[in-house]
Coordinates of C-alpha atoms in Angstrom, one line a residue:
Chain A
M1 CA 20.6 -176.3 71.4
R2 CA 20.2 -179.1 69.3
M3 CA 21.9 -177.1 66.6
R4 CA 25.0 -176.6 68.9
Y5 CA 25.4 -180.4 69.4
V6 CA 25.4 -181.1 65.8
I7 CA 27.9 -178.4 65.0
I8 CA 30.1 -180.0 67.6
S9 CA 29.7 -183.3 67.0
A10 CA 30.6 -182.4 63.2
I11 CA 33.7 -180.8 64.5
V12 CA 34.7 -183.6 66.4
I13 CA 34.2 -186.2 63.4
F14 CA 36.2 -183.8 61.3
I15 CA 39.0 -183.8 63.5
L16 CA 38.9 -187.3 64.0
I17 CA 38.9 -188.0 60.3
I18 CA 41.9 -185.6 59.8
F19 CA 43.7 -187.7 62.6
A20 CA 42.7 -191.0 60.7
I21 CA 44.2 -189.8 57.4
S22 CA 47.3 -188.3 58.8
L23 CA 48.3 -191.4 61.1
N24 CA 47.7 -193.9 58.2
R25 CA 49.8 -191.8 55.4
D26 CA 53.3 -193.0 54.8
S27 CA 55.3 -190.2 55.9
T28 CA 58.7 -191.6 54.9
Y29 CA 60.7 -189.6 52.4
S30 CA 60.8 -190.6 48.7
T31 CA 61.9 -188.9 45.6
E32 CA 59.2 -190.6 43.5
K33 CA 58.1 -187.2 42.4
L34 CA 61.1 -187.0 40.2
I35 CA 59.7 -189.8 38.2
G36 CA 58.5 -188.7 34.5
K37 CA 60.7 -185.6 34.8
K38 CA 63.6 -184.8 32.7
I39 CA 67.4 -184.4 33.8
E40 CA 68.5 -181.0 33.2
N41 CA 72.0 -179.4 33.4
F42 CA 73.5 -182.5 33.2
N43 CA 77.7 -181.9 33.5
S44 CA 80.2 -183.8 35.8
K45 CA 83.8 -184.4 35.6
D46 CA 85.6 -187.7 34.2
F47 CA 86.7 -189.5 36.8
Y48 CA 90.0 -190.1 34.8
T49 CA 90.5 -187.0 32.8
K50 CA 88.8 -184.5 34.8
E51 CA 87.2 -183.3 31.5
I52 CA 83.6 -182.2 32.0
K53 CA 81.0 -184.4 30.7
D54 CA 77.8 -183.4 29.4
S55 CA 74.2 -185.2 28.8
K56 CA 75.7 -186.5 25.3
I57 CA 77.3 -189.5 27.2
L58 CA 73.3 -190.3 28.5
K59 CA 72.3 -190.7 24.7
T60 CA 74.7 -193.3 23.7
K61 CA 72.4 -196.4 24.5
D62 CA 68.6 -196.6 24.7
F63 CA 68.7 -196.6 28.4
S64 CA 71.1 -195.4 31.0
L65 CA 71.5 -196.3 34.7
I66 CA 73.2 -193.2 36.8
N67 CA 74.6 -195.0 39.8
Y68 CA 75.9 -192.9 42.8
W69 CA 78.6 -194.8 44.6
A70 CA 81.5 -194.5 47.0
S71 CA 84.2 -197.0 48.4
W72 CA 83.7 -195.8 51.7
C73 CA 79.8 -196.7 51.4
A74 CA 79.3 -200.4 52.6
P75 CA 75.8 -201.0 50.6
C76 CA 77.7 -199.9 47.4
R77 CA 79.8 -203.1 47.9
V78 CA 76.8 -205.2 48.5
E79 CA 75.0 -204.0 45.1
H80 CA 78.2 -204.3 42.9
S81 CA 77.5 -207.7 41.8
E82 CA 74.1 -206.4 40.6
L83 CA 75.7 -203.7 38.6
M84 CA 78.1 -206.0 36.9
Q85 CA 75.2 -208.4 35.9
L86 CA 73.5 -205.2 34.5
S87 CA 76.5 -204.2 32.7
K88 CA 76.0 -207.1 30.3
K89 CA 72.8 -205.5 28.9
E90 CA 73.5 -204.1 25.4
N91 CA 71.0 -201.3 25.5
L92 CA 71.8 -200.3 28.9
N93 CA 74.4 -197.5 29.5
I94 CA 75.8 -197.6 33.3
I95 CA 77.3 -194.3 34.4
G96 CA 78.9 -194.3 37.6
I97 CA 79.0 -191.2 39.8
N98 CA 81.8 -191.5 42.4
F99 CA 80.6 -189.5 45.4
K100 CA 83.0 -187.4 48.0
D101 CA 85.7 -190.2 47.7
K102 CA 89.3 -190.5 47.6
K103 CA 90.5 -191.6 44.0
N104 CA 92.9 -194.0 45.1
E105 CA 90.3 -195.9 47.4
A106 CA 87.5 -195.6 44.4
E107 CA 90.1 -197.4 42.0
Q108 CA 91.0 -200.1 44.6
F109 CA 87.4 -200.5 45.0
L110 CA 86.9 -201.0 41.5
N111 CA 90.0 -203.1 40.9
E112 CA 88.8 -205.6 43.7
L113 CA 85.1 -205.7 42.5
G114 CA 85.2 -205.1 38.9
N115 CA 84.2 -201.9 36.8
P116 CA 80.7 -202.0 35.5
Y117 CA 80.6 -198.7 34.4
D118 CA 80.7 -197.3 30.7
H119 CA 81.4 -193.7 31.9
L120 CA 82.9 -193.2 35.3
L121 CA 82.2 -189.6 36.7
I122 CA 83.4 -187.6 40.0
D123 CA 81.3 -185.5 42.1
Q124 CA 84.1 -184.4 44.8
D125 CA 81.8 -181.8 47.1
G126 CA 78.3 -183.4 46.0
R127 CA 77.2 -180.4 44.5
F128 CA 76.0 -182.2 41.7
S129 CA 74.0 -185.0 43.3
I130 CA 71.5 -182.1 44.5
N131 CA 70.5 -181.6 40.7
L132 CA 69.6 -185.2 40.6
G133 CA 67.7 -185.3 43.9
V134 CA 70.0 -187.9 45.6
Y135 CA 70.2 -187.5 49.5
G136 CA 71.9 -190.8 50.4
I137 CA 74.2 -193.3 48.5
P138 CA 74.0 -195.6 46.9
E139 CA 71.2 -194.4 44.7
S140 CA 70.6 -195.2 41.0
I141 CA 68.3 -193.5 38.3
L142 CA 67.1 -195.2 35.3
I143 CA 66.5 -192.8 32.4
N144 CA 65.7 -193.0 28.6
K145 CA 67.2 -191.5 25.5
E146 CA 64.9 -188.7 26.0
L147 CA 66.7 -188.1 29.7
K148 CA 63.3 -188.8 31.2
I149 CA 63.4 -190.3 34.8
L150 CA 61.7 -193.8 34.5
K151 CA 62.9 -195.1 38.0
K152 CA 64.8 -194.1 40.8
F153 CA 66.2 -196.6 43.5
V154 CA 67.2 -195.3 46.8
G155 CA 69.4 -197.7 48.5
P156 CA 71.4 -200.8 47.2
L157 CA 70.1 -202.6 44.0
D158 CA 69.1 -206.2 44.9
S159 CA 67.8 -209.0 42.6
K160 CA 64.1 -207.6 42.8
R161 CA 65.4 -204.4 41.5
V162 CA 67.3 -205.8 38.7
I163 CA 64.6 -207.4 37.4
E164 CA 62.4 -204.1 37.5
I165 CA 65.4 -202.5 35.5
T166 CA 65.4 -205.6 33.0
E167 CA 61.6 -205.5 32.6
V168 CA 61.9 -201.7 31.7
I169 CA 64.6 -201.9 29.1
Q170 CA 63.7 -205.1 27.4
Chain B
M1 CA 92.1 -133.2 50.4
K2 CA 92.4 -135.7 47.8
L3 CA 93.6 -138.1 50.5
I4 CA 90.7 -137.4 52.7
R5 CA 88.3 -137.9 49.7
F6 CA 90.1 -141.2 49.0
I7 CA 89.8 -142.2 52.5
T8 CA 86.3 -141.5 52.7
I9 CA 85.2 -143.3 49.8
F10 CA 87.4 -146.2 50.5
F11 CA 85.5 -146.7 54.1
I12 CA 82.1 -146.0 52.6
A13 CA 83.1 -149.1 50.1
Q14 CA 84.1 -151.1 52.8
L15 CA 81.1 -150.5 54.9
N16 CA 78.9 -151.3 51.8
I17 CA 80.5 -154.5 51.3
S18 CA 80.3 -155.7 54.6
V19 CA 76.8 -154.9 55.2
F20 CA 76.0 -156.5 51.5
S21 CA 77.9 -159.6 52.8
E22 CA 75.9 -159.4 56.1
N23 CA 72.7 -159.4 54.4
I24 CA 73.7 -162.5 52.4
K25 CA 74.7 -164.3 55.6
I26 CA 71.3 -163.3 57.1
S27 CA 69.3 -164.6 54.4
E28 CA 71.5 -167.9 54.0
N29 CA 70.7 -168.6 57.4
Q30 CA 67.2 -167.6 57.0
I31 CA 67.1 -170.0 54.2
F32 CA 68.9 -172.8 56.1
K33 CA 66.4 -172.8 59.1
N34 CA 63.8 -173.4 56.9
L35 CA 65.1 -176.7 55.2
R36 CA 64.8 -179.7 56.6
C37 CA 67.6 -182.3 56.7
L38 CA 66.2 -185.2 55.2
V39 CA 68.7 -187.4 56.7
C40 CA 68.6 -186.2 60.1
Q41 CA 66.0 -186.5 62.9
G42 CA 64.1 -183.3 63.2
Q43 CA 66.9 -181.0 62.5
S44 CA 67.0 -178.4 60.0
I45 CA 69.8 -177.9 57.4
S46 CA 71.2 -174.8 59.8
E47 CA 71.4 -176.9 62.9
S48 CA 72.6 -180.3 61.0
N49 CA 76.5 -180.8 60.0
S50 CA 75.7 -184.0 58.2
D51 CA 77.1 -184.6 54.8
F52 CA 73.8 -183.9 53.2
A53 CA 73.2 -180.5 55.2
N54 CA 76.5 -179.3 54.2
T55 CA 76.0 -180.1 50.5
I56 CA 72.6 -178.3 50.7
K57 CA 74.4 -175.3 52.4
L58 CA 76.8 -175.2 49.2
V59 CA 74.1 -175.1 46.8
V60 CA 72.0 -172.5 48.5
K61 CA 75.3 -170.5 48.6
D62 CA 75.9 -171.0 45.0
K63 CA 72.4 -170.3 43.9
L64 CA 72.6 -166.9 46.0
S65 CA 75.5 -165.8 44.3
E66 CA 73.9 -166.8 41.0
G67 CA 71.4 -164.3 42.0
Y68 CA 68.4 -166.7 42.9
N69 CA 66.0 -165.4 45.8
E70 CA 64.7 -167.1 48.5
N71 CA 61.8 -168.3 47.0
E72 CA 63.4 -169.4 43.7
I73 CA 65.5 -171.4 46.0
Y74 CA 62.8 -173.2 47.7
S75 CA 61.2 -174.0 44.5
F76 CA 64.3 -175.4 43.0
L77 CA 65.0 -177.6 46.0
V78 CA 61.0 -178.4 46.1
S79 CA 61.3 -179.8 42.3
K80 CA 64.1 -182.1 43.6
Y81 CA 63.2 -183.1 46.9
G82 CA 59.3 -182.5 47.2
E83 CA 57.6 -180.1 49.7
W84 CA 59.0 -182.2 52.7
I85 CA 62.3 -180.5 52.5
V86 CA 60.8 -177.0 53.3
Y87 CA 59.3 -176.4 56.8
K88 CA 56.9 -174.1 55.3
P89 CA 55.2 -175.6 52.3
P90 CA 54.3 -173.2 49.5
F91 CA 50.4 -172.8 49.3
S92 CA 49.0 -175.7 46.8
S93 CA 45.8 -177.5 46.2
S94 CA 47.2 -180.4 48.2
N95 CA 47.9 -178.4 51.4
L96 CA 44.7 -176.1 51.1
L97 CA 43.4 -177.4 54.5
L98 CA 46.6 -176.6 56.3
W99 CA 46.4 -173.1 55.4
T100 CA 42.8 -172.4 55.6
L101 CA 41.8 -174.5 58.5
P102 CA 43.1 -172.3 61.3
Y103 CA 41.3 -169.0 59.7
I104 CA 38.0 -171.3 59.3
F105 CA 38.3 -172.4 63.1
L106 CA 39.3 -168.6 63.9
L107 CA 35.8 -167.5 62.0
I108 CA 33.9 -170.3 63.6
G109 CA 35.1 -169.5 67.3
A110 CA 34.5 -165.8 66.5
F111 CA 30.6 -166.5 65.4
F112 CA 30.1 -168.4 68.6
L113 CA 31.4 -165.7 70.5
I114 CA 29.4 -163.3 69.1
K115 CA 26.3 -165.4 69.1
I116 CA 26.9 -166.1 73.1
A117 CA 27.5 -162.4 73.5
I118 CA 24.2 -161.4 71.6
N119 CA 22.4 -164.1 73.7
K120 CA 23.4 -162.7 77.0
K121 CA 22.5 -159.3 76.2
K122 CA 18.9 -160.6 75.3
F123 CA 18.6 -162.2 78.7
K124 CA 19.6 -159.0 80.3

């Protein structure tokens, strides 16, 4: 009889522990797992010439920041001043990937707010975004010359994130 | 005679093509149903019409035509988005409890049932 109570109590305690762990666990999705991994099969069309660009463009400076953006994306407008500020860093190569956008609207966006990109590419149907683990824009991925992902920012860049990037590339 | 042979071969080929494309469609849907739409509320890729879901559908179709099988497609997407993207996560050390717990409880339940049955027999 005593044994039965011990077993039932143990099961109840175990279930409560599982509940406590599950309820306290952060269930928001993040792509943190990509950090430390290498970018593979990088090839995307040039925004202007439609030529295919491969990973060579990621190796021109010590660090590269791949920024997914579109003219129809309001947060992209918000982060643009931060990108303009980052474009002044000598060892940072900023690669813009224009996502599911209209060319003339994208050009108008850059004419209005400035062009911070060393290379501008295009991902018309979004296929390439999956290769980089992108699920919403804007998203920015900081990588080194060895194409290793150092940081990934989901959502717009802000002053705090710019400081984070600056600390890494210094 | 030649014409009959030609028509027969033509129809068999057509049948094979339609069966093959039907198979691809079935496995496409099967895969879409097991993938979670990360930007939707409780919807699978199959149910969702969001931008993200449509892009994933394109990529799955590409991978199938490249010769990837279902598990290879899941592994590819898990490597990009983590296990959260699949409804049925692959067996790993981090989800060991998730996979084994139901069987453990089943065994414990069976043990108690047998014990109760034996005790009842003894009292009789």
